[in-house]
Short mmCIF file of C-alpha atoms in Angstrom, two decimals:
data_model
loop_
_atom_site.label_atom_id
_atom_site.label_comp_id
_atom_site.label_asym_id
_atom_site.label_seq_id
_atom_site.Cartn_x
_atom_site.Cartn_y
_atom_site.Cartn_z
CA UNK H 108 0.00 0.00 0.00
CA UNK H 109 1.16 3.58 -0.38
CA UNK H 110 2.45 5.81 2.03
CA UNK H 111 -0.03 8.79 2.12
CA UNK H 112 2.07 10.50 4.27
CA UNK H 113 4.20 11.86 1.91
CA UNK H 114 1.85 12.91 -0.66
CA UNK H 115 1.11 16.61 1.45
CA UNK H 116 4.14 19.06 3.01
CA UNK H 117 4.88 18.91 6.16
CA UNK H 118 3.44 22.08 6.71
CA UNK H 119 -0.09 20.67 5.69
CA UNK H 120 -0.02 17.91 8.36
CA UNK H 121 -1.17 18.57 12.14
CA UNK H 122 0.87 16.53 14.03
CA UNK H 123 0.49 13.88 15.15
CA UNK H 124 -2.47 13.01 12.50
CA UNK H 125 -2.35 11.12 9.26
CA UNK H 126 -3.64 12.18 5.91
CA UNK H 127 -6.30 9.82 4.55
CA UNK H 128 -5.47 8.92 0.59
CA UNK H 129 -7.99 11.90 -0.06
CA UNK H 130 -5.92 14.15 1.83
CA UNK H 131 -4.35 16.35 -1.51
CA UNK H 132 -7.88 16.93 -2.81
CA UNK H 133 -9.37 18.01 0.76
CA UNK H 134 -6.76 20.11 1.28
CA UNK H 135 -6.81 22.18 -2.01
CA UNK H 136 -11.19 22.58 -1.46
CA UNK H 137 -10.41 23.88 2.18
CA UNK H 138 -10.60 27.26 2.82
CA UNK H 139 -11.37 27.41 6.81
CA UNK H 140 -8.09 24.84 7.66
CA UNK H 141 -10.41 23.29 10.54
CA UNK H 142 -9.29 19.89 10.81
CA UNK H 143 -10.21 17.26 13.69
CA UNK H 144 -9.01 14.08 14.44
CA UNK H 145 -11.08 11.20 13.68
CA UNK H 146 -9.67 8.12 15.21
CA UNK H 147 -5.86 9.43 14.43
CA UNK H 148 -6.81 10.69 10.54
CA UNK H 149 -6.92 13.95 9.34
CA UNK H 150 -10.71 14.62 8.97
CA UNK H 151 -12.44 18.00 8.08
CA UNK H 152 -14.85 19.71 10.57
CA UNK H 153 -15.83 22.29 7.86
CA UNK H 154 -14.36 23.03 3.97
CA UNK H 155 -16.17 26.18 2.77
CA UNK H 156 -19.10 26.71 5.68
CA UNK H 157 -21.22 24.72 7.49
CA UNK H 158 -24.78 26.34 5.98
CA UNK H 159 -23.29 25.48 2.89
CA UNK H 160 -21.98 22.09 3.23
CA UNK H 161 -25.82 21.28 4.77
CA UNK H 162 -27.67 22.55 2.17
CA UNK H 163 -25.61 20.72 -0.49
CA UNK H 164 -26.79 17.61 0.86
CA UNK H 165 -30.21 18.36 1.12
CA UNK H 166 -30.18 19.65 -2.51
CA UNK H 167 -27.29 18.83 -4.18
CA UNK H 168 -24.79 16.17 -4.19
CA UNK H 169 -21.92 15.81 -1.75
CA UNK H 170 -18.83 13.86 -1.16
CA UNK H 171 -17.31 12.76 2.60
CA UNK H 172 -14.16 11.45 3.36
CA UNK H 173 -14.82 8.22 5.21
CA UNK H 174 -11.90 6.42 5.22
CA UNK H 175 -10.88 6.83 8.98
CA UNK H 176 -13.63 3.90 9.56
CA UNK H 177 -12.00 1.03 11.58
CA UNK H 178 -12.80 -1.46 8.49
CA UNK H 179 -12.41 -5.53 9.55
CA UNK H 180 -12.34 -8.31 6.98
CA UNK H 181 -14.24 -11.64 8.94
CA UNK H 182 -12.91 -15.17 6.05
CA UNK H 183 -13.80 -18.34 6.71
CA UNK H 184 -15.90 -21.43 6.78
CA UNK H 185 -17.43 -20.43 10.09
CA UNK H 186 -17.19 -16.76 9.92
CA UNK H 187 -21.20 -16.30 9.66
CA UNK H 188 -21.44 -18.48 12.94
CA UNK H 189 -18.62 -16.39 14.36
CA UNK H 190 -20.65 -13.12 13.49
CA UNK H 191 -23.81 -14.48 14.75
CA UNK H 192 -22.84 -15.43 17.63
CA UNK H 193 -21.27 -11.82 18.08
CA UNK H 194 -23.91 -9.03 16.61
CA UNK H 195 -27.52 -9.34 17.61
CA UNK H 196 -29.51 -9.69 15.00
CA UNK H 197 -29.56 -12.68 13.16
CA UNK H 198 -26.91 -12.22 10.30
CA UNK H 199 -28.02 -16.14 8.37
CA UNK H 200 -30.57 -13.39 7.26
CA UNK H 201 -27.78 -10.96 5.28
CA UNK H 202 -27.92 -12.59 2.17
CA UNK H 203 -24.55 -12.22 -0.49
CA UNK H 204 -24.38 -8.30 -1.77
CA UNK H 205 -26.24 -6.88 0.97
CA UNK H 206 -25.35 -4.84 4.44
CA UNK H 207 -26.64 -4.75 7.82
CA UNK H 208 -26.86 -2.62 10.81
CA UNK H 209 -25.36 -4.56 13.83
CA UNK H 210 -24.49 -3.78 17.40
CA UNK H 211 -22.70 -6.20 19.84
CA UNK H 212 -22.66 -6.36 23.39
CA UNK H 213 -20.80 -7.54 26.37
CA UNK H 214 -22.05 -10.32 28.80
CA UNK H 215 -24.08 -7.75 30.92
CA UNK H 216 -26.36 -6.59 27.57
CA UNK H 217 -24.42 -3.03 27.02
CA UNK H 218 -23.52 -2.04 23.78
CA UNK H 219 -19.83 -2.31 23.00
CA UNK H 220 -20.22 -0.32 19.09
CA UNK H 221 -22.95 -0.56 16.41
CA UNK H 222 -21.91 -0.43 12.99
CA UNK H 223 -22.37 -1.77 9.32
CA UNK H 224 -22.08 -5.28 8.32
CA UNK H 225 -20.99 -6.12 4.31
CA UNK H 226 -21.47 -9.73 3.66
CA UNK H 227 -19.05 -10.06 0.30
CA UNK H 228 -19.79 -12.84 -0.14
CA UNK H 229 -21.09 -16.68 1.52
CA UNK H 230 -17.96 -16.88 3.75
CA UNK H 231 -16.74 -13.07 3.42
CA UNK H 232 -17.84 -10.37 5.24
CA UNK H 233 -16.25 -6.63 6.20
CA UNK H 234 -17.49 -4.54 9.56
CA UNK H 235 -17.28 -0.89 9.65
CA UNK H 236 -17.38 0.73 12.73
CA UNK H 237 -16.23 4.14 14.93
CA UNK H 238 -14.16 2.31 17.71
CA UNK H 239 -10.92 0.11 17.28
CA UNK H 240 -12.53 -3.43 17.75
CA UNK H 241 -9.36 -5.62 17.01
CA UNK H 242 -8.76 -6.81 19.69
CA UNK H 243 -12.59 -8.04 20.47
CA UNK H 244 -13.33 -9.42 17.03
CA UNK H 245 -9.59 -11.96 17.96
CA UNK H 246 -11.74 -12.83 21.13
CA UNK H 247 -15.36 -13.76 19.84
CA UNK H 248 -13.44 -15.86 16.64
CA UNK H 249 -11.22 -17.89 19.18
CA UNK H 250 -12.57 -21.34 18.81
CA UNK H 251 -14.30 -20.68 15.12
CA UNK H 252 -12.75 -21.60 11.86
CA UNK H 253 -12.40 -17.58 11.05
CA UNK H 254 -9.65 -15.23 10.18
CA UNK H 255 -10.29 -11.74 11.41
CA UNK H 256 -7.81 -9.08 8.79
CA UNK H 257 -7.66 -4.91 9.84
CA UNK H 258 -7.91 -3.67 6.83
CA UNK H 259 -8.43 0.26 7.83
CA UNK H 260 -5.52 1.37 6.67
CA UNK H 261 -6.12 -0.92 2.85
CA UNK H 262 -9.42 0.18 2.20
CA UNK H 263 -10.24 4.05 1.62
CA UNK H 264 -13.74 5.23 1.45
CA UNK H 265 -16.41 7.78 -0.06
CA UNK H 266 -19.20 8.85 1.13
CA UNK H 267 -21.34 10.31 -1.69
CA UNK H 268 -24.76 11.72 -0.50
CA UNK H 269 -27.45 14.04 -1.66
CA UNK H 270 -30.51 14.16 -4.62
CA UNK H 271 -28.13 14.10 -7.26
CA UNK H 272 -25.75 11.29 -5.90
CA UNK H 273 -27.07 8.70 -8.49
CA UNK H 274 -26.96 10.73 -11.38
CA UNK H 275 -23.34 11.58 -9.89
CA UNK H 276 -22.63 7.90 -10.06
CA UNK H 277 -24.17 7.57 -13.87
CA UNK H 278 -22.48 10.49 -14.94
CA UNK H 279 -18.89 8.58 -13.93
CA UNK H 280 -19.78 5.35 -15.64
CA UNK H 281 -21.28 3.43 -12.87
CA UNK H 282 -23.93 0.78 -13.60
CA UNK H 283 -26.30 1.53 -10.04
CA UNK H 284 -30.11 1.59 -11.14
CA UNK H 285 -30.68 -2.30 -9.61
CA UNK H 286 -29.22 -1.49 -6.12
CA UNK H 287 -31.80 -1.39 -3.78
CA UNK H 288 -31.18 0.32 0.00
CA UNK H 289 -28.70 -1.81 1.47
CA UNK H 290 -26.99 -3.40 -1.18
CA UNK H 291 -24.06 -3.42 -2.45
CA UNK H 292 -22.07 -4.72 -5.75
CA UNK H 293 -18.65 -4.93 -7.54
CA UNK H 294 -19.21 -2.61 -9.90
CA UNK H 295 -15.44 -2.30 -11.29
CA UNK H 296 -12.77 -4.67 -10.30
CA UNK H 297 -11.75 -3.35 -6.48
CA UNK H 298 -14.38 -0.95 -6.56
CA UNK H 299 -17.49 -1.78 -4.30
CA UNK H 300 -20.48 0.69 -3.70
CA UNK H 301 -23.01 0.16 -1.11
CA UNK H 302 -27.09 1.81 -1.40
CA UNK H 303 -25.72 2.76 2.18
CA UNK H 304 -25.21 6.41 4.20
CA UNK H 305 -25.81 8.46 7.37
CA UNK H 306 -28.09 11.12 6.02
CA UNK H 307 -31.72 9.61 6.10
CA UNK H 308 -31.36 10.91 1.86
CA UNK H 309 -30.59 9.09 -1.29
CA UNK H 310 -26.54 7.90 -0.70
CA UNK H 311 -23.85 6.19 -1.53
CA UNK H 312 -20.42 4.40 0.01
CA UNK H 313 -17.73 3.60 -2.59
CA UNK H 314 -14.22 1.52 -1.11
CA UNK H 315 -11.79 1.14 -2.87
CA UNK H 316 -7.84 0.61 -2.07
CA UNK H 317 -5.80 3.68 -0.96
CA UNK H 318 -3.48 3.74 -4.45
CA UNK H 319 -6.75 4.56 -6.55
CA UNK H 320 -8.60 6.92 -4.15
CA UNK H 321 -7.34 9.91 -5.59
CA UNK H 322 -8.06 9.11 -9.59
CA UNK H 323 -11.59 8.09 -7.98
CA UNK H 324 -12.38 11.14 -6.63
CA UNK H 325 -11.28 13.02 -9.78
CA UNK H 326 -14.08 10.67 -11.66
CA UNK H 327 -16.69 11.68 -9.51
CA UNK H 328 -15.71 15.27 -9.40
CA UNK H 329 -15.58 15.78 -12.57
CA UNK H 330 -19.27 13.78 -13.57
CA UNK H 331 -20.36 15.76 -10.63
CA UNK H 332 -19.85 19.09 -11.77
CA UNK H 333 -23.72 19.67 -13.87
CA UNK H 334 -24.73 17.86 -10.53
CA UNK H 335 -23.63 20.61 -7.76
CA UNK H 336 -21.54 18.34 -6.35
CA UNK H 337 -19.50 19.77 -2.95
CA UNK H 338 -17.16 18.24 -0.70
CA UNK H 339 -18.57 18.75 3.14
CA UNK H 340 -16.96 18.14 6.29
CA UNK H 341 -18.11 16.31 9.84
CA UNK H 342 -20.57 19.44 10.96
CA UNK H 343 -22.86 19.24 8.36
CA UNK H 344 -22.73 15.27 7.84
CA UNK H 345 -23.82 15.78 11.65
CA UNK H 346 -26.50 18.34 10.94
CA UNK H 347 -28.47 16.15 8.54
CA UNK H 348 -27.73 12.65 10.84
CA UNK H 349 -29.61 14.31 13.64
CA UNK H 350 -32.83 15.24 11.15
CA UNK H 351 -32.57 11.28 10.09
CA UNK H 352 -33.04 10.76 13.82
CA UNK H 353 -29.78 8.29 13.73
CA UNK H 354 -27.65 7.64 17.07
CA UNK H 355 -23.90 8.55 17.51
CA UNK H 356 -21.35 6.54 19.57
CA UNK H 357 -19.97 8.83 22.06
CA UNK H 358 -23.15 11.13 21.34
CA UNK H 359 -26.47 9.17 22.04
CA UNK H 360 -24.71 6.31 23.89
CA UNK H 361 -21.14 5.85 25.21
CA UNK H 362 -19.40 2.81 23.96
CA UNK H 363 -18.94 0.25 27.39
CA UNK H 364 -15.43 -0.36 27.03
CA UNK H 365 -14.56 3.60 27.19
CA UNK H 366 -17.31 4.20 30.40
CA UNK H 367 -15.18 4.98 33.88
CA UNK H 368 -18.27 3.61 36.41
CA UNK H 369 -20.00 0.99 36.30
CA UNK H 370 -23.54 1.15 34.56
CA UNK H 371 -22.68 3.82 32.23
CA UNK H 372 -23.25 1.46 29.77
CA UNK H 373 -26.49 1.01 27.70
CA UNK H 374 -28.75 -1.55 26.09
CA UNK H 375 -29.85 -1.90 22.44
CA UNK H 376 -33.10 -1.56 24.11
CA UNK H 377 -32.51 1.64 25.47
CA UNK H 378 -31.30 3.03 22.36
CA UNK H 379 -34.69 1.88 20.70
CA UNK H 380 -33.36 -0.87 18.85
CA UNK H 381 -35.32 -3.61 20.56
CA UNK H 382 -35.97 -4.63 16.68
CA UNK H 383 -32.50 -5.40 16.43
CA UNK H 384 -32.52 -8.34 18.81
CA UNK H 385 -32.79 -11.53 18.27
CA UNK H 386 -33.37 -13.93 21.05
CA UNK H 387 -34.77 -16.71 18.71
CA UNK H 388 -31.76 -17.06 16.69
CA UNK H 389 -29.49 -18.97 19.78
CA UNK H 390 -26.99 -17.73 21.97
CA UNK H 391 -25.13 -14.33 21.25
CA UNK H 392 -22.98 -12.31 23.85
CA UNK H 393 -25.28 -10.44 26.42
CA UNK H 394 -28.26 -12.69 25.12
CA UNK H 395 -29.37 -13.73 28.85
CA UNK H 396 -28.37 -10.10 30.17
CA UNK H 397 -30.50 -8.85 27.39
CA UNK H 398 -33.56 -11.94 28.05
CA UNK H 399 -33.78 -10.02 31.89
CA UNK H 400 -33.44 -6.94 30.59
CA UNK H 401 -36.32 -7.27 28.78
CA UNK H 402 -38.26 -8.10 31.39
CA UNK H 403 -37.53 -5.76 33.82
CA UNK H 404 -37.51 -3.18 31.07
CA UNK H 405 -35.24 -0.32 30.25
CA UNK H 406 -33.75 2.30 32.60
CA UNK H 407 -33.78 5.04 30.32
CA UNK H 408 -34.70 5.37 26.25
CA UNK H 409 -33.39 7.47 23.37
CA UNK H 410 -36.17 9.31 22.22
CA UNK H 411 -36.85 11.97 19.45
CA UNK H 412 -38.46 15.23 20.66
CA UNK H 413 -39.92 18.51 18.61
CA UNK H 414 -39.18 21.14 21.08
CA UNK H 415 -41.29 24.97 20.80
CA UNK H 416 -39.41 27.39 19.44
CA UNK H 417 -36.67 27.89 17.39
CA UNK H 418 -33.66 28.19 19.92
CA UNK H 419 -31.71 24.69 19.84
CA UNK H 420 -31.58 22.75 23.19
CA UNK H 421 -27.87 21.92 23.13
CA UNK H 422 -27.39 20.16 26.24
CA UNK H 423 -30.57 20.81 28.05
CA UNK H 424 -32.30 19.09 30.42
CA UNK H 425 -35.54 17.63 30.48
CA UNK H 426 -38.20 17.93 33.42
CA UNK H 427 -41.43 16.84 33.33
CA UNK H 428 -44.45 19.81 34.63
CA UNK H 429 -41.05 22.03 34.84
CA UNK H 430 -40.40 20.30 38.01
CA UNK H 431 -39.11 16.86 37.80
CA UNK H 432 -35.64 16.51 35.87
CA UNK H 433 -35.91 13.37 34.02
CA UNK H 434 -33.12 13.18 31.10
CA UNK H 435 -31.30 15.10 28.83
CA UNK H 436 -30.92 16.36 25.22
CA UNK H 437 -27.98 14.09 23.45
CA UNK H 438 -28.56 16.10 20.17
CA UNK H 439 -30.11 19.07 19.02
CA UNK H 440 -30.54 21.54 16.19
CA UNK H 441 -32.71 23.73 14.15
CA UNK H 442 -34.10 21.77 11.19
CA UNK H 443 -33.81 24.74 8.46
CA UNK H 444 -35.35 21.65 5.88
CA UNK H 445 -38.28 21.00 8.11
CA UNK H 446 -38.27 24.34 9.54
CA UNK H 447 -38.58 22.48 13.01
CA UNK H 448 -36.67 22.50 16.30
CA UNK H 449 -35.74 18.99 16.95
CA UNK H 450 -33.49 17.15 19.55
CA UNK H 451 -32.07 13.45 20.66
CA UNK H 452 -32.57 12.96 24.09
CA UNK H 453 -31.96 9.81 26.73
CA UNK H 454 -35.39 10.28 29.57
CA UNK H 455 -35.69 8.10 32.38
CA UNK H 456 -37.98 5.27 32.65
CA UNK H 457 -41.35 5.46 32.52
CA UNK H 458 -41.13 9.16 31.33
CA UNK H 459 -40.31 9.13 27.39
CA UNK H 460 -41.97 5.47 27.15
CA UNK H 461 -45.24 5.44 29.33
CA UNK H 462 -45.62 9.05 30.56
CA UNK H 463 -44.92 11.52 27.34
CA UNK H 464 -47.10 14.34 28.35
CA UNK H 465 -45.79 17.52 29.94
CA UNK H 466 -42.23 17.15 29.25
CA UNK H 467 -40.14 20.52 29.11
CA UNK H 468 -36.69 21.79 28.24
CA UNK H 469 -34.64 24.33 29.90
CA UNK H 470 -33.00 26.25 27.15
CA UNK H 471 -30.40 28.79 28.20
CA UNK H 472 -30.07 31.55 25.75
CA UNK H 473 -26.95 33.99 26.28
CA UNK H 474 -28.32 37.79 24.83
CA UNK H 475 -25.94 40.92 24.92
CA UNK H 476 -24.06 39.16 27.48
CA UNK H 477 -26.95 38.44 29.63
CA UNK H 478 -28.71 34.62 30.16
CA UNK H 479 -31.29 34.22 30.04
CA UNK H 480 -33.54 30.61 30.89
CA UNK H 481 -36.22 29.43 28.87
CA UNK H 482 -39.07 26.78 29.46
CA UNK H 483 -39.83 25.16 25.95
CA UNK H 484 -42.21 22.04 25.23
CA UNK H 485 -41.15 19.14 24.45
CA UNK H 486 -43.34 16.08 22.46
CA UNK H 487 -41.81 12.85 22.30
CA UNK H 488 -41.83 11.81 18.09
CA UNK H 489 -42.53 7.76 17.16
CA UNK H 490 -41.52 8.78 13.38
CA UNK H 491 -38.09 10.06 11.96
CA UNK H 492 -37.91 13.80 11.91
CA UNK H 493 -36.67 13.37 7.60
CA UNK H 494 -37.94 11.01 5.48
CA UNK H 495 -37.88 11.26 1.68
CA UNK H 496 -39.09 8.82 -0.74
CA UNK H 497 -36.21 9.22 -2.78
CA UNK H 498 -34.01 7.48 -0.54
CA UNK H 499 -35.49 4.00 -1.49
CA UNK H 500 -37.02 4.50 -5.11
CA UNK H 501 -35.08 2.31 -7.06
CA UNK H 502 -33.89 3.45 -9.56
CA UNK H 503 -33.43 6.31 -8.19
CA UNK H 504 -34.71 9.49 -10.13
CA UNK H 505 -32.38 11.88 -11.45
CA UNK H 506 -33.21 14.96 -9.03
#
């Protein structure tokens, strides 16, 4: 593989941090310089601006730098029983050419990461994920007939997102009317894309290896031009995650390996993903944690809330008749596509599952220097805050 390293100055590289293969391009689109460091990769908060960067994926077409994924290869005649017994859900379901959301858990239930599942084929499969999970993939395959390969560092990646994304993709050559949501293909030799994203809008993933990156993003820049096509960084991917209503590790739900005390931890069926477990399929790791769990039901619950007025609730907390504190807002923004204020937030058991009514946030605004504290209504939402039709027509139109 080659060494990215070298492809940028020295001046160009914060230190400690390593460029990503689409480093050279990023770097000439950036006019702010406001890096971050995504899991020891140069990654860009903001390009141009943030309004900007949003917009273009809500109207446009947009490409993100996702190669700083911790990407694992799982080979081998047992490698779906290996999987299976690690993930929740049942993964004999995945069929060949399609992907999966997946968390796993340790033996008390608590989510350890979530992440996307590729199966490449019958005994093939790739996991993305956020957090370094080396080390606990070697565990859960000791005793299976599996090899488990890292691979972040071999495999770069594109996110391409937006209305125009498919026409994008056309416009470059690529054969992607048959892929459904959720599936994936071979469309050039070493070049998979996955019907996959983080936006709740028509997307795409593309890998490919690190020594082609660059001459693939030229392809799609160039096919994308007629198209609007803008390269965004993490703030506005973040901006249009939270109006999809999706959860972030270290956001919504802190990973139990990095939690300090003891019960930090949480459940896939406090996160609302009760769908995503599967206690007929046999044992998996936190299945009888998980079986009592369910039981004695959650503690707390991830819920989606459309707060009064138009002042985000960034870290507020929730009390129920302006009294009670009961949780508090993970995530929260304007909506300037749904003209809505909407916020993340974990409550307390029984208030965000059984008791929804009378549920305020305390929104500090700071105005001329002065705060001031404001009581806004909250209602708990059972529906995604975005949801467009174009993100499953198949083919897609060409917005």
């Amino acid at each position: 593989m080659k060494d990215t390293r070298h492809d940028l100055p020295p001046e160009h590289i914060p230190l400690g941090l390593i460029p990503t293969p689409f480093q050279p391009r990023l770097e000439l689109l950036s006019r702010t310089k406001d890096w971050m460091n995504w899991a020891g990769y140069i990654s860009p908060a903001v390009l141009d601006t943030m309004e900007f960067e949003y917009f273009a994926i809500r109207n446009q077409a947009t490409l993100f730098d996702i190669s700083p994924m911790h990407k694992y290869r799982i080979s081998g005649p047992e490698a779906l029983a290996m999987l299976n017994r690690l993930v929740t859900r049942d993964v004999r379901k995945l069929a060949p050419g399609r992907v999966a959301y997946v968390m796993w858990c340790d033996e008390d239930g608590m989510v350890i990461d979530d992440g996307t599942l590729f199966r490449l084929s019958e005994t093939e499969f790739r996991l993305c994920c956020q957090e370094p999970q080396f080390s606990w993939l070697l565990d859960a395959a000791w005793g299976y007939d599996a090899q488990i390969e890292d691979e972040s560092h071999n495999v770069a990646g594109l996110s391409l997102q937006g209305p125009t994304s498919a026409s994008v993709l056309r416009g470059a050559g690529f054969e992607i009317d048959t892929l459904r949501p959720f599936d994936l293909a071979e469309v050039e030799p070493g070049l998979v894309i996955s019907r996959t994203g983080f936006t709740g809008d028509l997307g795409y993933e593309l890998w490919i290896s690190p020594d082609r990156a660059l001459a693939l993003w030229d392809r799609l820049w160039d096919a994308g031009q007629i198209w609007g096509i803008r390269a965004i960084g993490y703030h506005a991917l973040n901006m249009a995650r939270i109006e999809a209503g999706f959860i972030a590790a270290g956001v919504e739900f802190q990973p139990i390996h990095h939690t300090l005390r003891l019960h930090r931890g949480r459940t896939p069926l406090e996160l609302g993903f009760a769908w995503l477990v599967d206690f007929d399929k046999g044992h998996f790791n936190g299945r009888r944690a998980l079986a009592a769990h369910a039981k004695r039901g959650p503690r707390s619950m991830i819920v989606k809330l459309d707060i009064g007025g138009f002042k985000p609730a960034a870290d507020a907390l929730i009390y129920h008749r302006k009294k009670r504190e009961v949780g508090h807002v993970t995530s929260a923004m304007w909506s300037p596509t749904l003209k809505r204020n909407i916020a993340l937030a974990e409550i307390r058991a029984p208030f965000g599952t059984d008791r929804t009514s009378d549920l305020w946030v305390e929104i500090y605004l700071n105005q001329e220097g002065v705060w001031q504290r404001r009581m806004a209504r909250a209602t708990v939402l059972s529906q995604p805050f975005f949801r467009n039709p174009r993100a499953r027509a198949t083919p897609p139109a060409a917005f």
